[in-house]
Short mmCIF file of C-alpha atoms in Angstrom, two decimals:
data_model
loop_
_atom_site.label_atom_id
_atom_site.label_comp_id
_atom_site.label_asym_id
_atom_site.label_seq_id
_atom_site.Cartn_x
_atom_site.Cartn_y
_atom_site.Cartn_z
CA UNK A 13 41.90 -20.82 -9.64
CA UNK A 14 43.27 -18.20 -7.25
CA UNK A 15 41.95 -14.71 -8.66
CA UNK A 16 44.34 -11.68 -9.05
CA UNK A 17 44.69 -9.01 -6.12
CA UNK A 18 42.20 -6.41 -6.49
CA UNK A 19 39.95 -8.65 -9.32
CA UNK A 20 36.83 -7.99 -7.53
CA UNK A 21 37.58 -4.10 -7.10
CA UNK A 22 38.03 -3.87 -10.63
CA UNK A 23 35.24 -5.32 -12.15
CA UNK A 24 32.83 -4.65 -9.49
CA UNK A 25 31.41 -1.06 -8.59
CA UNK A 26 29.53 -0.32 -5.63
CA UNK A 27 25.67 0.21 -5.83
CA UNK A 28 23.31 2.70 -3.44
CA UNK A 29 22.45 -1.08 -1.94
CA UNK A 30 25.99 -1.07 -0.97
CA UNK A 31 26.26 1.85 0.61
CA UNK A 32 23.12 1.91 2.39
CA UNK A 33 24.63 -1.80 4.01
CA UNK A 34 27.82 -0.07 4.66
CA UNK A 35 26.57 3.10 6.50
CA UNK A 36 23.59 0.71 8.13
CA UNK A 37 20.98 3.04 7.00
CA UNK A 38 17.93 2.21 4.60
CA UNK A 39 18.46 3.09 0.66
CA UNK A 40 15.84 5.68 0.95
CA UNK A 41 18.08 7.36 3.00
CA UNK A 42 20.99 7.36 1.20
CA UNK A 43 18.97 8.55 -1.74
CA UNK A 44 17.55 11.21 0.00
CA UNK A 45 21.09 12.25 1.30
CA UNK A 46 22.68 12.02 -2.47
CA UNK A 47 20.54 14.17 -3.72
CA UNK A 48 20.96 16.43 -0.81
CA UNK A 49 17.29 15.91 0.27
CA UNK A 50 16.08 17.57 4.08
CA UNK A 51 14.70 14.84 6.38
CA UNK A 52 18.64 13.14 7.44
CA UNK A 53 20.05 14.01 10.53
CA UNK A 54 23.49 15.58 10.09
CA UNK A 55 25.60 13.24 11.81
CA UNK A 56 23.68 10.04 8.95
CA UNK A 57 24.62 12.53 6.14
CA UNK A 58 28.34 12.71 7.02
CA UNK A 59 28.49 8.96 7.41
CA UNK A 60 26.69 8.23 4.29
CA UNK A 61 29.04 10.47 2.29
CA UNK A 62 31.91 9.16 4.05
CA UNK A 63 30.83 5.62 3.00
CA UNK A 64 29.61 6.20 -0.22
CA UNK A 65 33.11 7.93 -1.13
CA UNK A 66 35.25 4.98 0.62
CA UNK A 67 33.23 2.88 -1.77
CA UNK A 68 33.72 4.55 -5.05
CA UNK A 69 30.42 5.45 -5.50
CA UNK A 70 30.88 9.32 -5.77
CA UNK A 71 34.10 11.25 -6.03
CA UNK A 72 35.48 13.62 -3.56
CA UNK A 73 34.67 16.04 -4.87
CA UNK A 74 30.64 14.89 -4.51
CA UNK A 75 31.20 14.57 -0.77
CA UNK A 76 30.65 18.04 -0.33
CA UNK A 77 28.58 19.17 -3.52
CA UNK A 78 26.05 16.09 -3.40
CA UNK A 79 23.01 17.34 -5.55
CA UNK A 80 24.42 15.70 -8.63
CA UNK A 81 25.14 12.06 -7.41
CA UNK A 82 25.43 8.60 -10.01
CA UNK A 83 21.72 8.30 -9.20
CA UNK A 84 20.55 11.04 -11.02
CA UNK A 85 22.43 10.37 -14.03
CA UNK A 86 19.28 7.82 -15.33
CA UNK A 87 16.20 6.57 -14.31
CA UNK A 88 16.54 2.49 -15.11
CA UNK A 89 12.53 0.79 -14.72
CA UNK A 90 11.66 -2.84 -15.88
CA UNK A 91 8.10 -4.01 -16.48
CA UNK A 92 6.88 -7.82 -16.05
CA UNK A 93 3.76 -8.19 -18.38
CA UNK A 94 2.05 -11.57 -19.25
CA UNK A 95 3.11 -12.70 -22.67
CA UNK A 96 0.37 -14.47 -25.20
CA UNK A 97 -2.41 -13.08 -27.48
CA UNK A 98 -3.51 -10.35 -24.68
CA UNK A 99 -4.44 -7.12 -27.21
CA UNK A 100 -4.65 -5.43 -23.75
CA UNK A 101 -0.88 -6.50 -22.77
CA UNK A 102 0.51 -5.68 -25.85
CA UNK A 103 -0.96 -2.14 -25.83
CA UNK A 104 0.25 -1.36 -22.58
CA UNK A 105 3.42 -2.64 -23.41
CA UNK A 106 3.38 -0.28 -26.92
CA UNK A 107 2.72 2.34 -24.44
CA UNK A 108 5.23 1.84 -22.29
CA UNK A 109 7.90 1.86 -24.51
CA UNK A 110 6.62 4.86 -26.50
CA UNK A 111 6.00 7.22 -23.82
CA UNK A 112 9.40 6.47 -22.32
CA UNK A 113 11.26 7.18 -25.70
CA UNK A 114 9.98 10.50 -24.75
CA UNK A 115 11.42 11.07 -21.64
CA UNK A 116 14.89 12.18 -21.65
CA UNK A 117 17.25 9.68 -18.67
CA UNK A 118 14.56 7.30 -18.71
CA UNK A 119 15.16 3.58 -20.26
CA UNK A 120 12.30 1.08 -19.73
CA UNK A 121 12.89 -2.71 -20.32
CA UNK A 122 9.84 -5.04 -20.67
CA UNK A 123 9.93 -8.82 -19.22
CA UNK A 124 7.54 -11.04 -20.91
CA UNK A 125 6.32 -13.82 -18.46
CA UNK A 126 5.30 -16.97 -20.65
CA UNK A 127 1.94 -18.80 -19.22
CA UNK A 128 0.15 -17.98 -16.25
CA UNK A 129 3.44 -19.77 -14.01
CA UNK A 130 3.98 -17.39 -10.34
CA UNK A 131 7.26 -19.31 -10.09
CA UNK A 132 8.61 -18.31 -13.63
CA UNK A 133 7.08 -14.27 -12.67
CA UNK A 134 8.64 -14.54 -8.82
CA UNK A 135 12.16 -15.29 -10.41
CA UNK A 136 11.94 -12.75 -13.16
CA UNK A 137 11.47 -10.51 -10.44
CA UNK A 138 14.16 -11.51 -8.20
CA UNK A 139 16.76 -11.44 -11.38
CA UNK A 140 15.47 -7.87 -11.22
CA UNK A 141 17.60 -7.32 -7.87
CA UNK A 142 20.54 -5.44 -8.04
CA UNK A 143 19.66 -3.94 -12.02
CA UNK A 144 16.93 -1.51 -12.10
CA UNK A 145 15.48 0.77 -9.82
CA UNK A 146 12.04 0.73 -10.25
CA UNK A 147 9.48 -2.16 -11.58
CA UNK A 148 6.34 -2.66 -12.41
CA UNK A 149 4.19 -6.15 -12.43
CA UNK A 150 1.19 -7.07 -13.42
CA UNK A 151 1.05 -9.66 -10.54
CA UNK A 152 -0.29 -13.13 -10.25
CA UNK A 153 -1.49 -13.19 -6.26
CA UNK A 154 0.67 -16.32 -4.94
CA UNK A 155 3.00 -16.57 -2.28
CA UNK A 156 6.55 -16.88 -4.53
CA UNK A 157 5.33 -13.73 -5.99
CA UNK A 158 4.74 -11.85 -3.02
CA UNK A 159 8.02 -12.76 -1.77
CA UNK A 160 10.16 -11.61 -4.61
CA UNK A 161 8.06 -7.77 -4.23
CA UNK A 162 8.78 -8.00 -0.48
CA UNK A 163 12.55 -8.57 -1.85
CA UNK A 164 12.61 -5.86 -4.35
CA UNK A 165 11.47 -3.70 -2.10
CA UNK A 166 13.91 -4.75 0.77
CA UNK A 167 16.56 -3.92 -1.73
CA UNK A 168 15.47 -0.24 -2.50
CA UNK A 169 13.48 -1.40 -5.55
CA UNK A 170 10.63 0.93 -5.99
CA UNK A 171 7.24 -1.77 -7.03
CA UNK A 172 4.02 -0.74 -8.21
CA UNK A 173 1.22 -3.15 -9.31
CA UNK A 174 -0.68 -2.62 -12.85
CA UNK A 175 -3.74 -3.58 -13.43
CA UNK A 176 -4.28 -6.15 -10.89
CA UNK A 177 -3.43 -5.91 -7.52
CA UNK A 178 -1.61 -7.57 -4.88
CA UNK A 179 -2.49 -6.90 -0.72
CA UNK A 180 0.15 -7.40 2.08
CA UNK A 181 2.93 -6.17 0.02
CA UNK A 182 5.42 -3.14 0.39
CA UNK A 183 4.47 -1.62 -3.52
CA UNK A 184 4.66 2.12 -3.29
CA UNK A 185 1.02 2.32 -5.73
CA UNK A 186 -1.62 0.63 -7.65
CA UNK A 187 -2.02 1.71 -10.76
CA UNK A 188 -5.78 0.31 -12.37
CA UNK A 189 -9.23 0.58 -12.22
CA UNK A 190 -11.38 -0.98 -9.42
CA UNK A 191 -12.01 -4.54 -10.28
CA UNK A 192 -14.60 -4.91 -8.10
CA UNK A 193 -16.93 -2.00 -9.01
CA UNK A 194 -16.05 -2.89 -13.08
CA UNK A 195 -17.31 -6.55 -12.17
CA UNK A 196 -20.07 -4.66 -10.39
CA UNK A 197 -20.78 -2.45 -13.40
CA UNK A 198 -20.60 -5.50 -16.16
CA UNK A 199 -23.39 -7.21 -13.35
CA UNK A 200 -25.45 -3.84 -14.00
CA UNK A 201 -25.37 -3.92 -17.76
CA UNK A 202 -26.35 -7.08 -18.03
CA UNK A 203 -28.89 -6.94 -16.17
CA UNK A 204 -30.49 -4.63 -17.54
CA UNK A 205 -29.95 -5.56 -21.13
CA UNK A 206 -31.48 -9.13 -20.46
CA UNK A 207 -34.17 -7.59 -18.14
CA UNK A 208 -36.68 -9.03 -15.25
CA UNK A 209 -37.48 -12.83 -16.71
CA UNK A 210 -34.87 -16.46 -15.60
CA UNK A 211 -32.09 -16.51 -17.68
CA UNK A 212 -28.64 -18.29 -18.08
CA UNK A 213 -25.54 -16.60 -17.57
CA UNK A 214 -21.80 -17.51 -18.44
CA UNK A 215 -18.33 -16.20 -16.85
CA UNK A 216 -15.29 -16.43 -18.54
CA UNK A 217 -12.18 -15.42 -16.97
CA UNK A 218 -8.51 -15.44 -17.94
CA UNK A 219 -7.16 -16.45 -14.45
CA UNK A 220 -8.43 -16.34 -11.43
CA UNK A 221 -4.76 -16.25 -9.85
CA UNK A 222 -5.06 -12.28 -10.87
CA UNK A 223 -6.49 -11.24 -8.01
CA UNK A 224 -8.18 -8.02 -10.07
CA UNK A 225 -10.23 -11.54 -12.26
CA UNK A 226 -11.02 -12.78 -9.53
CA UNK A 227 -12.57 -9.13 -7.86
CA UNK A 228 -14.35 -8.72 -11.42
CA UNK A 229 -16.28 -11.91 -11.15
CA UNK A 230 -16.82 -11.28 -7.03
CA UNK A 231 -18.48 -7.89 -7.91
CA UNK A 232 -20.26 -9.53 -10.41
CA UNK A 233 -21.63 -12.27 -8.35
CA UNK A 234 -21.96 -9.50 -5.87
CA UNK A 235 -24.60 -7.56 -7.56
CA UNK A 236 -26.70 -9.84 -9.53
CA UNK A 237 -27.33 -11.90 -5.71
CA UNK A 238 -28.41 -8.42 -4.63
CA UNK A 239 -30.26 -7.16 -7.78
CA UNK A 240 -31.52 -9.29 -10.54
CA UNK A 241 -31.90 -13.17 -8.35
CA UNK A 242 -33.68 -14.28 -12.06
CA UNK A 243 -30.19 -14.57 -13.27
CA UNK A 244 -28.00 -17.61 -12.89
CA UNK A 245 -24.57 -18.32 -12.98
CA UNK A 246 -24.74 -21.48 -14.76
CA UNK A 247 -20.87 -22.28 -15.82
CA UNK A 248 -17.47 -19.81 -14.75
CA UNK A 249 -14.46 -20.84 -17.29
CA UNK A 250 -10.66 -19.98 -17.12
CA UNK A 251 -9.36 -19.61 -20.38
CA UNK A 252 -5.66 -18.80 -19.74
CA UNK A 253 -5.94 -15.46 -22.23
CA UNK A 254 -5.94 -17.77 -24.54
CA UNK A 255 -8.14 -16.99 -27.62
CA UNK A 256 -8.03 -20.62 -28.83
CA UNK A 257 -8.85 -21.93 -25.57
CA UNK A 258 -11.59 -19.49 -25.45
CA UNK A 259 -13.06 -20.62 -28.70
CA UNK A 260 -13.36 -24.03 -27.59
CA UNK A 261 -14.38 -23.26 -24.51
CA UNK A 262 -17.13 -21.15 -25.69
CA UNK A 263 -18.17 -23.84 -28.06
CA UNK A 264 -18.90 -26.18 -25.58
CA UNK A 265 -20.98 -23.72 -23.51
CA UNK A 266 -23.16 -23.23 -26.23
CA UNK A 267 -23.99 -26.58 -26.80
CA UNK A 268 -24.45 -27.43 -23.40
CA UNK A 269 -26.65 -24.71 -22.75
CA UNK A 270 -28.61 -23.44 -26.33
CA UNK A 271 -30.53 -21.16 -24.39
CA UNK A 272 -28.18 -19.10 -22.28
CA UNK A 273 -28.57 -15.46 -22.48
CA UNK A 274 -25.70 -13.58 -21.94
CA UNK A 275 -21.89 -13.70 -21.05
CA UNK A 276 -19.48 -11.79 -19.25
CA UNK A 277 -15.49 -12.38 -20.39
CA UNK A 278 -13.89 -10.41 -17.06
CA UNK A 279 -10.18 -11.29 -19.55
CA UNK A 280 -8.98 -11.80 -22.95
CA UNK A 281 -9.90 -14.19 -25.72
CA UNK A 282 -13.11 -12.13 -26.62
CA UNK A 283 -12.17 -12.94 -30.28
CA UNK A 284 -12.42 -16.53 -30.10
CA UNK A 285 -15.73 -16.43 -27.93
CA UNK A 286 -16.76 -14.24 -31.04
CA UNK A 287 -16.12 -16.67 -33.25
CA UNK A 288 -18.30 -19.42 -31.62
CA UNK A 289 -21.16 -17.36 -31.31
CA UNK A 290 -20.75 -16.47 -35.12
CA UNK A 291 -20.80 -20.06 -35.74
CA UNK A 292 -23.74 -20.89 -33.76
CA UNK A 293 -25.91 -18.28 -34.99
CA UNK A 294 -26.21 -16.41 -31.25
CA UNK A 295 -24.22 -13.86 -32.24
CA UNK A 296 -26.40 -10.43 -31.56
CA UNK A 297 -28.50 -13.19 -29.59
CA UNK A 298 -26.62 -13.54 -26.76
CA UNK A 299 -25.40 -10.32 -24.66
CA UNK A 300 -21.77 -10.38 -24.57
CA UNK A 301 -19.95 -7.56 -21.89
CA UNK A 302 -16.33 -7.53 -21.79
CA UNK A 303 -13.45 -5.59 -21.02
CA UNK A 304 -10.50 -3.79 -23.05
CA UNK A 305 -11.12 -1.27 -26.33
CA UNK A 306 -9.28 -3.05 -28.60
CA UNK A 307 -8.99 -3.08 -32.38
CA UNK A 308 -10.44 -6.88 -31.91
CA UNK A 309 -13.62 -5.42 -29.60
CA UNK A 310 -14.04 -2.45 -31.53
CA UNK A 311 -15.00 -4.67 -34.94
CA UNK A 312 -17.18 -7.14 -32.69
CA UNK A 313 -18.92 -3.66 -30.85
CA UNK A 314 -19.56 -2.67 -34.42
CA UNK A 315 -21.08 -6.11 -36.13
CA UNK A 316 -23.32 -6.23 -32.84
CA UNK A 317 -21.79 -9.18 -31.34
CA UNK A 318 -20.38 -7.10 -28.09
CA UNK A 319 -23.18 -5.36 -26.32
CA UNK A 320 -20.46 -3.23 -24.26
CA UNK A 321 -17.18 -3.30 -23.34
CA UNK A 322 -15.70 -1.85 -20.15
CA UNK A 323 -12.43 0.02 -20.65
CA UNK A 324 -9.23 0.71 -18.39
CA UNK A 325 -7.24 2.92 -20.90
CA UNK A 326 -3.75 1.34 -21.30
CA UNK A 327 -2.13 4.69 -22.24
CA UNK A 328 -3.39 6.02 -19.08
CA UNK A 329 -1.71 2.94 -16.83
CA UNK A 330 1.68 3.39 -18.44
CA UNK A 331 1.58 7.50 -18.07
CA UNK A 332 0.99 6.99 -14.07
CA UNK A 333 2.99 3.91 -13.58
CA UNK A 334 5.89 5.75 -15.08
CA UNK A 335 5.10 9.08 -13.23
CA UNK A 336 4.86 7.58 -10.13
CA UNK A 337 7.66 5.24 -10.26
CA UNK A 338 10.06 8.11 -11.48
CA UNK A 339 8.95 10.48 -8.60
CA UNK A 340 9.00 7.77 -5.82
CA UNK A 341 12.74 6.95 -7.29
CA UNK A 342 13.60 10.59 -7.16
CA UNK A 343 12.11 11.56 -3.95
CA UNK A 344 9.18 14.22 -5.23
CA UNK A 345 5.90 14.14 -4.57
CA UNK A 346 3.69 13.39 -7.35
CA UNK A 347 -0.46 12.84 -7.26
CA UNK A 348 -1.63 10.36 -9.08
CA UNK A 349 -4.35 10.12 -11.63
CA UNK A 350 -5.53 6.95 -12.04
CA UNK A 351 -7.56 5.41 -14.94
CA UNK A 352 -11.67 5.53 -14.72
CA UNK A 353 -13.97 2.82 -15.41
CA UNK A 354 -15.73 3.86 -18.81
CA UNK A 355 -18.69 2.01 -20.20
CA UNK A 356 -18.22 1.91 -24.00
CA UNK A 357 -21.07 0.55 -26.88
CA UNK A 358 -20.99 1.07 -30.92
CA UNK A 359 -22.25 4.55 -30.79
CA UNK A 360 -19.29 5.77 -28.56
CA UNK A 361 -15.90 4.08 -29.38
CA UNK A 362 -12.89 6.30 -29.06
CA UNK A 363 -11.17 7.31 -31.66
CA UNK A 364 -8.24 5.48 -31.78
#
């Protein structure tokens, strides 16, 4: 069917991408000449006005007063979180949308990614092109996934990672704790809770395709080869975040090895590893470190079947990975403060 004159000029209205294409600058640029920003040459300014007013994207009478352009009108962000029984996820996620009902301009729109799939996350994120402004991922480390940040970002897309990191990409800021010293710091604790005789150890892990799993159980690794050699990794489980999967999972361990002495869960699912050392009668027996204050890890800190729990506070994340995306989209400078590790046991959990 042959569509009317003038159809697509109707229905379709021209986005910074557009202009930036037209005037064959980069978006930054346009951005920074929209909201009448130093840094652009005067000659770029004039042509970027000139284009973005050919284009309908500002009105003549924005071509010479351009501190006010569509831009600024609202800050548009989208979030890709894991879906599933995470408490962790669905805290950040609570925070997210809470702290951004606060902020006048700002709408935030959370993607939940089903299963632990980088195929299903990279096209979530390249749906994302062309309808928000800023994102942020917590990012499985595959090459699909990569590619779609690398695309976002191409497009003007400001990225930052949560949580767990991704290296080699163009994201403006990481916004987490250091994996590698928490898996470092969980190595510390339990050595010294287990002390100086041979002993069994367990890792549990949601998946190792997060890259900031995978850093926890290298620092881990890291410090009990350098520090406490009477310890041995005797079994390393994924569990998906998956608190059923944990349970059985758990299970199995114990059977298999009825005298191991302590576990470290660098993910979720500390519930159901809980429950199978409730079962068993280890619980209080075994040392159990994990990660995440959490109404779930608060009970188990307090019935003495979590020896510690290391925390990255969610409400934290969301503050700076909102900050930092809204500054980097409007061109300000902005320092970041990022979350610290904290150790926490039963005689010091937050209040909540």
């Amino acid at each position: 069917m042959n569509e009317p004159a003038g159809w697509g000029v109707l229905l379709l209205r021209a986005t910074l991408i557009d202009v930036a294409r037209e005037a064959g600058v980069s978006p930054a640029t346009v951005d920074r000449v929209l909201n009448n920003r130093s840094g652009v040459r005067s000659r770029t300014r004039q042509i970027v006005l000139e284009t973005a007013q050919r284009l309908g994207y500002i009105g003549d009478e924005d071509a010479t007063s351009p501190a006010v352009p569509r831009s600024a009108e609202a800050l548009n962000l989208h979030f890709a979180l894991p879906a599933g029984t995470n408490p962790f996820m669905k805290a950040l996620r609570l925070e997210l949308e809470t702290q951004a009902k606060s902020r006048a301009g700002l709408t935030v729109h959370v993607e939940a990614i089903e299963g632990f799939d980088p195929d299903a996350l990279a096209r979530t994120l390249h749906s994302l092109n062309g309808k928000t402004q800023g994102v942020g991922v917590i990012a499985l480390d595959h090459p699909t996934v990569r590619e779609a940040i690398r695309s976002l970002s191409a497009s003007g897309v400001k990225v930052v990672t949560i949580a767990s990191d991704i290296l080699h990409v163009p994201r403006i800021a990481y916004v987490g704790i250091d994996n590698r010293a928490a898996g470092r710091l969980a190595g510390f604790l339990v050595k010294r809770f287990v002390g100086k005789g041979e002993a069994k150890v367990a890792l549990f892990a949601g998946s190792l395709a997060y890259r900031g799993h995978e850093e926890r159980e290298m620092g881990f690794r890291h410090i009990l080869n350098e520090e406490a050699q009477n310890l041995h990794i005797v079994e390393m489980r994924e569990m998906l975040d998956d608190r059923e999967k944990a349970y059985a999972e758990a299970c199995a361990l114990l059977d298999r090895h009825p005298d191991l002495a302590a576990i470290y869960n660098v993910g979720a699912g500390n519930t159901g590893i809980a429950k199978a050392l409730k079962e068993r009668g280890r619980s209080g027996d075994v040392i159990f470190v994990a990660h995440d204050v959490t109404a779930g890890t608060r009970e188990l800190l307090l019935d003495g079947t979590l020896d510690a729990v290391i925390d990255q506070n969610p409400r934290v994340e969301a503050r700076e990975a909102l900050n930092i995306l809204t500054h980097a989209i409007q061109g300000t400078a902005y320092e970041g403060h990022l979350p610290r590790l904290q150790v926490i046991f039963k005689e010091n959990i937050p209040e909540q």
